[in-house]
Structures are given as structure tokens and as C-alpha cells.
Coordinates of C-alpha atoms in Angstrom, one line a residue:
M332 CA 141.4 -40.8 124.1
S333 CA 137.8 -40.2 124.3
F334 CA 135.1 -42.3 124.8
S335 CA 132.5 -39.5 124.1
R336 CA 131.0 -37.7 121.2
I337 CA 130.2 -35.1 123.1
N338 CA 128.7 -32.7 120.3
S339 CA 127.1 -35.3 118.1
S340 CA 124.4 -37.6 119.4
A341 CA 121.2 -39.3 118.5
A342 CA 120.0 -38.6 122.0
T343 CA 120.0 -34.8 121.3
L344 CA 119.7 -35.3 117.4
T345 CA 122.4 -33.5 116.8
K346 CA 125.5 -34.0 114.8
N347 CA 129.0 -32.9 112.9
R348 CA 129.4 -31.9 109.8
T349 CA 132.7 -33.7 109.3
E350 CA 131.6 -37.2 110.7
D351 CA 135.5 -38.8 110.5
A352 CA 137.4 -35.8 111.4
I353 CA 136.4 -34.5 115.0
V354 CA 138.5 -33.1 117.4
P355 CA 138.5 -35.9 120.6
A356 CA 139.2 -33.0 123.1
S357 CA 136.2 -30.7 122.2
G358 CA 133.7 -33.2 120.1
M359 CA 134.1 -30.1 117.4
C360 CA 134.6 -30.7 113.6
V361 CA 138.6 -30.1 112.8
T362 CA 136.8 -27.6 110.2
C363 CA 134.4 -25.6 112.1
V364 CA 133.2 -22.9 109.5
D365 CA 131.4 -19.9 109.1
G366 CA 128.3 -20.2 107.9
C367 CA 127.3 -23.6 109.1
I368 CA 123.8 -23.8 109.9
G369 CA 125.0 -25.4 113.4
M370 CA 124.0 -28.9 113.8
C371 CA 126.3 -30.2 116.4
E372 CA 125.4 -29.3 119.7
I373 CA 127.3 -26.3 119.9
G374 CA 125.6 -24.7 116.9
K375 CA 122.2 -25.9 118.1
S376 CA 122.3 -24.8 121.7
A377 CA 123.4 -21.3 120.6
Y378 CA 119.5 -20.9 118.9
R379 CA 117.7 -23.5 120.8
G380 CA 119.3 -22.9 124.3
H381 CA 119.6 -25.2 126.9
E382 CA 117.0 -27.6 124.9
V383 CA 120.2 -29.9 123.9
I384 CA 120.5 -30.9 127.0
Y385 CA 117.0 -33.1 127.2
P386 CA 116.9 -36.1 125.0
Q387 CA 114.7 -36.0 121.8
P388 CA 111.9 -36.3 121.5
F389 CA 111.6 -35.9 125.1
G390 CA 108.9 -37.6 127.1
V391 CA 108.6 -40.8 124.8
I392 CA 111.9 -42.3 124.7
T393 CA 114.6 -43.9 127.2
T394 CA 118.5 -43.3 126.4
A395 CA 121.3 -44.9 127.5
A396 CA 125.0 -44.4 127.5
E397 CA 127.2 -43.5 124.1
K398 CA 130.6 -44.4 125.5
A399 CA 132.5 -47.1 124.1
Y400 CA 134.3 -48.4 126.7
P401 CA 137.6 -50.3 126.0
V402 CA 136.3 -53.4 128.0
D403 CA 132.9 -54.6 128.5
Y404 CA 131.1 -57.8 128.9
S405 CA 132.3 -59.7 125.9
H406 CA 135.8 -59.6 127.3
F407 CA 134.6 -62.1 129.8
N408 CA 133.5 -65.7 129.6
I409 CA 131.5 -67.8 132.3
M410 CA 133.9 -70.8 133.2
G411 CA 132.0 -73.8 134.4
T412 CA 132.7 -75.9 137.2
V413 CA 132.0 -79.9 137.8
L414 CA 133.3 -79.1 142.0
G415 CA 130.2 -79.4 143.9
A416 CA 126.9 -77.1 142.9
E417 CA 125.4 -74.2 144.9
G418 CA 121.5 -73.8 144.8
I419 CA 120.7 -77.8 143.9
R420 CA 122.0 -81.0 145.3
A421 CA 125.5 -81.9 143.8
D422 CA 124.1 -84.6 141.8
S423 CA 124.1 -84.8 138.3
D424 CA 120.6 -86.4 137.9
K425 CA 119.5 -83.7 139.8
A426 CA 121.7 -80.5 138.9
I427 CA 119.6 -79.3 135.5
F428 CA 119.3 -76.1 135.0
P429 CA 115.4 -75.8 135.0
V430 CA 115.2 -77.1 138.4
V431 CA 118.0 -74.4 140.1
N432 CA 116.6 -72.3 143.2
L433 CA 117.0 -68.9 142.5
E434 CA 115.0 -67.5 145.5
V435 CA 116.5 -64.7 147.2
R436 CA 115.8 -63.5 150.9
I437 CA 116.4 -60.0 152.1
G438 CA 116.9 -58.9 155.8
H439 CA 118.5 -59.4 159.2
D440 CA 115.7 -62.7 159.8
Q441 CA 115.5 -63.1 156.0
G442 CA 112.0 -62.3 156.0
L443 CA 111.3 -60.6 152.5
K444 CA 111.5 -63.3 149.6
F445 CA 111.8 -62.9 145.9
S446 CA 111.4 -65.6 143.4
Y447 CA 114.1 -64.6 141.5
P448 CA 117.4 -62.0 142.5
W449 CA 116.7 -58.8 140.7
I450 CA 114.5 -55.9 141.1
I451 CA 112.9 -53.1 138.7
S452 CA 114.0 -49.8 140.2
G453 CA 112.7 -46.4 140.2
I454 CA 109.9 -46.3 137.7
G455 CA 108.4 -42.9 138.4
S456 CA 106.4 -40.2 137.1
T457 CA 107.2 -40.2 133.3
D458 CA 104.5 -40.9 130.7
I459 CA 106.6 -43.9 129.7
A460 CA 106.3 -45.4 133.1
K461 CA 102.9 -44.7 133.5
N462 CA 101.9 -46.3 130.0
N463 CA 103.7 -49.5 130.5
W464 CA 103.0 -50.0 134.4
E465 CA 100.1 -52.7 133.7
G466 CA 102.8 -54.9 132.5
L467 CA 105.5 -54.0 135.0
A468 CA 103.4 -54.6 137.6
I469 CA 101.4 -57.8 136.8
G470 CA 104.7 -59.4 135.6
S471 CA 106.7 -58.3 138.5
A472 CA 103.9 -59.8 141.0
L473 CA 103.4 -62.9 139.1
S474 CA 107.3 -63.4 138.8
G475 CA 107.8 -62.8 142.8
T476 CA 110.3 -60.0 142.5
G477 CA 110.5 -56.1 143.3
L478 CA 109.1 -53.5 141.3
T479 CA 109.9 -49.6 142.7
I480 CA 107.5 -47.2 142.1
G481 CA 109.9 -43.8 141.4
E482 CA 109.7 -40.6 142.7
N483 CA 107.1 -37.5 141.8
V484 CA 104.3 -39.7 141.1
V485 CA 101.9 -38.1 143.5
G486 CA 103.1 -34.7 142.7
M487 CA 102.5 -35.3 139.0
D488 CA 99.1 -36.8 139.6
P489 CA 96.6 -34.0 138.7
Q490 CA 93.9 -36.4 140.5
A491 CA 96.0 -36.1 144.0
V492 CA 94.6 -34.6 146.6
I493 CA 96.6 -32.9 148.8
K494 CA 95.8 -30.4 151.6
N495 CA 97.9 -28.3 153.9
G496 CA 100.8 -29.8 152.4
R497 CA 99.9 -33.4 152.8
V498 CA 98.8 -36.1 150.7
L499 CA 95.2 -37.6 151.4
D500 CA 94.5 -39.3 148.4
T501 CA 95.5 -40.3 145.1
A502 CA 94.6 -41.8 141.7
D503 CA 97.4 -42.9 139.7
L504 CA 100.0 -44.1 143.0
K505 CA 96.5 -46.2 144.3
R506 CA 96.6 -47.8 141.0
R507 CA 99.9 -48.9 140.6
V508 CA 100.2 -50.2 144.1
K509 CA 96.6 -52.5 143.4
L510 CA 97.6 -53.5 140.0
Y511 CA 100.7 -55.4 141.9
Q512 CA 98.8 -56.1 145.0
D513 CA 96.1 -57.8 142.9
H514 CA 98.6 -60.4 141.3
Q515 CA 101.0 -61.0 144.1
R516 CA 100.8 -64.7 145.1
N517 CA 102.0 -66.1 148.6
G518 CA 103.6 -62.6 149.8
I519 CA 106.4 -63.7 147.6
G520 CA 108.1 -59.9 145.9
A521 CA 107.6 -56.4 146.9
I522 CA 106.0 -53.3 145.3
I523 CA 108.5 -50.4 146.7
V524 CA 107.9 -46.8 146.8
Q525 CA 110.5 -44.4 146.8
A526 CA 110.6 -40.7 147.8
N527 CA 112.8 -37.6 147.1
I528 CA 112.5 -34.6 148.7
E529 CA 109.3 -33.2 147.4
D530 CA 107.6 -36.6 148.0
T531 CA 108.8 -36.6 151.7
R532 CA 107.5 -33.4 152.2
I533 CA 104.1 -34.0 151.2
G534 CA 104.0 -37.4 153.3
T535 CA 103.8 -39.7 150.0
Q536 CA 105.5 -42.7 151.8
E537 CA 103.2 -42.3 154.9
Y538 CA 100.2 -42.2 152.9
A539 CA 101.6 -45.1 151.2
L540 CA 102.0 -47.1 154.2
E541 CA 99.0 -46.4 156.1
K542 CA 96.4 -46.2 153.6
L543 CA 97.7 -48.4 150.5
G544 CA 98.9 -51.5 152.6
V545 CA 102.7 -51.0 151.1
E546 CA 105.4 -52.4 153.1
V547 CA 108.5 -51.4 151.3
V548 CA 109.9 -47.9 150.9
E549 CA 113.1 -46.4 149.2
L550 CA 114.2 -43.3 151.0
K551 CA 116.2 -41.1 147.8
W552 CA 118.6 -38.4 147.7
G553 CA 120.2 -37.8 144.2
Q554 CA 119.5 -39.4 140.8
G555 CA 121.2 -43.4 140.5
A556 CA 122.9 -41.9 137.1
K557 CA 123.2 -38.1 137.8
D558 CA 123.9 -35.8 141.1
I559 CA 120.8 -33.8 140.1
G560 CA 116.8 -34.2 140.6
G561 CA 114.4 -35.2 138.3
E562 CA 113.2 -33.0 135.1
V563 CA 110.4 -33.4 133.0
K564 CA 108.6 -30.7 130.7
I565 CA 105.3 -29.4 130.9
K566 CA 103.6 -28.0 127.9
D567 CA 100.5 -27.0 129.8
L568 CA 100.5 -23.7 131.7
K569 CA 97.6 -24.8 134.5
K570 CA 99.8 -28.1 135.2
A571 CA 102.9 -25.7 135.4
Q572 CA 101.2 -23.6 138.0
M573 CA 99.8 -26.7 139.9
L574 CA 103.5 -28.3 140.2
H575 CA 104.5 -24.9 141.0
D576 CA 102.1 -24.8 144.0
R577 CA 103.0 -28.1 144.9
G578 CA 106.5 -27.0 145.7
Y579 CA 108.4 -28.3 142.4
I580 CA 111.3 -26.1 141.0
V581 CA 109.3 -24.9 137.8
L582 CA 111.1 -22.5 135.3
P583 CA 110.4 -20.3 134.1
D584 CA 108.1 -19.3 137.0
P585 CA 104.7 -19.9 135.8
T586 CA 102.9 -17.2 138.0
D587 CA 104.8 -14.7 136.6
P588 CA 102.4 -12.3 134.7
D589 CA 105.2 -11.5 132.2
V590 CA 106.1 -15.2 131.6
I591 CA 102.3 -16.0 131.6
R592 CA 101.8 -13.3 128.8
A593 CA 105.0 -14.8 127.1
F594 CA 103.8 -18.3 127.1
E595 CA 100.5 -17.3 125.8
R596 CA 102.3 -15.4 122.8
G597 CA 103.8 -18.7 121.7
S598 CA 107.6 -16.9 122.9
F599 CA 108.2 -20.4 124.4
R600 CA 105.9 -23.6 124.6
E601 CA 107.2 -25.5 127.8
F602 CA 108.0 -25.2 131.2
E603 CA 110.8 -27.4 133.3
R604 CA 109.8 -29.2 136.1
H605 CA 113.1 -29.9 138.5
S606 CA 113.2 -31.9 141.6
R607 CA 115.6 -30.7 144.4
V608 CA 118.7 -32.9 145.4
G609 CA 118.5 -34.3 148.6
M610 CA 121.2 -33.3 151.3
V611 CA 121.8 -36.2 154.0
S612 CA 123.4 -37.0 156.8
E613 CA 123.6 -40.0 159.2
D614 CA 121.3 -38.2 161.9
S615 CA 118.8 -36.6 159.2
F616 CA 118.6 -40.3 157.8
A617 CA 118.2 -41.8 161.3
R618 CA 115.5 -39.4 162.2
R619 CA 113.6 -40.3 158.8
V620 CA 113.9 -43.9 159.7
E621 CA 112.1 -43.5 163.0
E622 CA 109.4 -41.5 161.6
L623 CA 109.0 -44.1 159.1
R624 CA 109.4 -46.8 161.3
Q625 CA 105.9 -45.4 163.2
A626 CA 104.2 -46.2 160.3
G627 CA 104.9 -49.9 160.3
P628 CA 107.1 -50.6 157.3
S629 CA 109.4 -53.8 157.2
I630 CA 112.5 -52.5 155.0
F631 CA 113.7 -49.4 154.1
F632 CA 116.1 -49.1 150.9
S633 CA 118.2 -45.7 150.9
R634 CA 120.2 -45.5 147.7
R635 CA 122.7 -42.8 146.5
G636 CA 124.6 -43.7 142.9
L637 CA 125.5 -47.1 143.6
I638 CA 125.4 -47.6 147.2
D639 CA 122.6 -49.6 148.7
L640 CA 121.8 -49.5 152.4
R641 CA 119.4 -52.1 153.7
I642 CA 117.5 -52.0 156.8
W643 CA 115.0 -54.8 158.2
R644 CA 113.4 -54.8 161.5
W645 CA 116.2 -53.6 163.3
P646 CA 115.9 -54.7 167.3
S647 CA 117.3 -51.2 168.2
P648 CA 116.8 -47.7 167.2
S649 CA 120.3 -47.1 166.7
L650 CA 121.7 -47.2 162.9
R651 CA 125.3 -47.8 164.1
N652 CA 126.6 -51.3 163.3
T653 CA 123.5 -52.6 161.9
G654 CA 122.0 -53.5 158.5
S655 CA 124.3 -54.2 155.6
I656 CA 126.0 -52.5 152.8
S657 CA 126.2 -54.1 149.3

């Protein structure tokens, strides 16, 4: 049984010609006919190439999974109990939901306090994140929860000052951090700066820790939802060349004279910027932790997929047998 419609998706603006008769193993119409205009992903990719990889319209939407799993949250009920209480006094006159304590503390010394047990993760360099940052930052700060500035924010910032491969000043990252800090109350919650390979190479986290007063950073390799780097589309040749100069993988090569001429003729309209996939080992991770510790951070998050390793002011330099994995 297949839980995907792999050649028909609203995310890529594709559809099958025979909506009710599709081969589960391939996602193709059961009668694939000569002369079809190619509405499915197979047909569209034949003349639009890898464009169907990206959700459409790219850059102004967010997408979710289309799979229909046989079990979901609707199959579960939360059963209450009258045998004591957690987070509040076991007293019928006291145990009412408006006064339940939802605070959480993180770290071996419980030094990081959140008012509520959630965190917004990895809101990075996309236009959606940038355009909605004010609400995200102010709301998270006032609520006393965590908010993560995702990858590539410095690298994608045309106003960032980068010399000799190191970031000296920024506009976007500085704005994002300040919006949160200006509305943070009593040190509750945290603004977190994430870094991928490209961010690490230009010293994004050192800059955030030393210049912007950030105390929490997240080390990243791979994507939480997929084992590839982040991708964006670039419509401007100069920006594509800027990103190429900053060390990103930009396809096709925006410095190639033939590519430049083809772009100016309108042979293609967009470049692709790709981030690299981090390759981690325990030793390299330990070295990076020690490097950042010199800048004075309090806590590190390192994530790959759904693994979250939290490190909080370790008393010894050793990474072994310390911290917690959740």
C-alpha cells in the first residue's frame, strides 16, 4: 500500500490525468497515453527539468507532508486522572487549569528557564521568515519561550560585511536578535543562533556570541526533515555571484561567462543556491564545542534529524558521559 501520490501534488502544481485510476507503485495514470500534455511530475519534469523538485510558487509558501498514514492523533484519547496532580497542588480548589505551572528548565544546573514547554526551531534566511520575524520574535520573547534563528541568515544578507572569510557586521541577524532581546522579560526564554557549514566557516556564531550578546547556539549538520542542505532560488545575477563568492554552491556557476550570457539572454531565469551537508564525528563535534566555549556561550544544541544533544556548562572539557540525549 502506498501512502503517497508521488506524481501528483499540489506542492509542485502537478496532477494525474486519471485522478481515480493511478498505479500505486509508480504514481502514474493507469492509462499513460501518447499525446498527453504532461500534467504529472513525470511529464512536467521532461520539459521543466528539476523545477518540480521545488514546491510552487517557491519562496512564498510553506509545505507539509501529503502522506495519509493509517494512524494519526485522532486515534488517541487523553485520559484524565484524579490520582494526584503534576505541576500544581493536588487540591480540588487549587488544581484548575489557568494556574497550572508550565515552566521548564534546561541544563544540568537547570539554568535556562522557559515559561512554556516549546521552542520555535530553525527559522532561517527565507523571505517568509524574514517578513514575519517581528511577530515571531516579539511573541516568543513576551511568552518567554525559545526562538531559533536558522541557517544562512548572514550569508544571504547583502548588507553583511564579510572580510577575509569572517563576518564583521550584519543587518538582518542584528535586527532579528535585537527584536527578541528588546522584548525579553527577566531573562526568561532564549534567542538561539543556528549554524550550518557555511555559517561556521564565516564565524557566524562567534559574531553572535561576542558582538550581539547571544547566549545560546545550535550546531547543525543535515536538515531535520531531510539529509540534504538548504536550497533557495536566486533570480538576480549579482546576488548569485555574491553568494558564490561567499562560499555557497550556486548552480549553474554564475561566474562562468557562458552561463552569464545565457542568463542575460533569458535562457534560464533562476540560479539555485545550495548549502553543504555537514559530516560530523565525535571528535570534530568536541573541538567545535570547545571553540565556541571560548566565546562564552551557556548552552549548545546539536541536532540531526530528531536527535537533540543538550550541553549546559559542562564542568569538565570531556564530552563523554555528560549532557543528556532526548
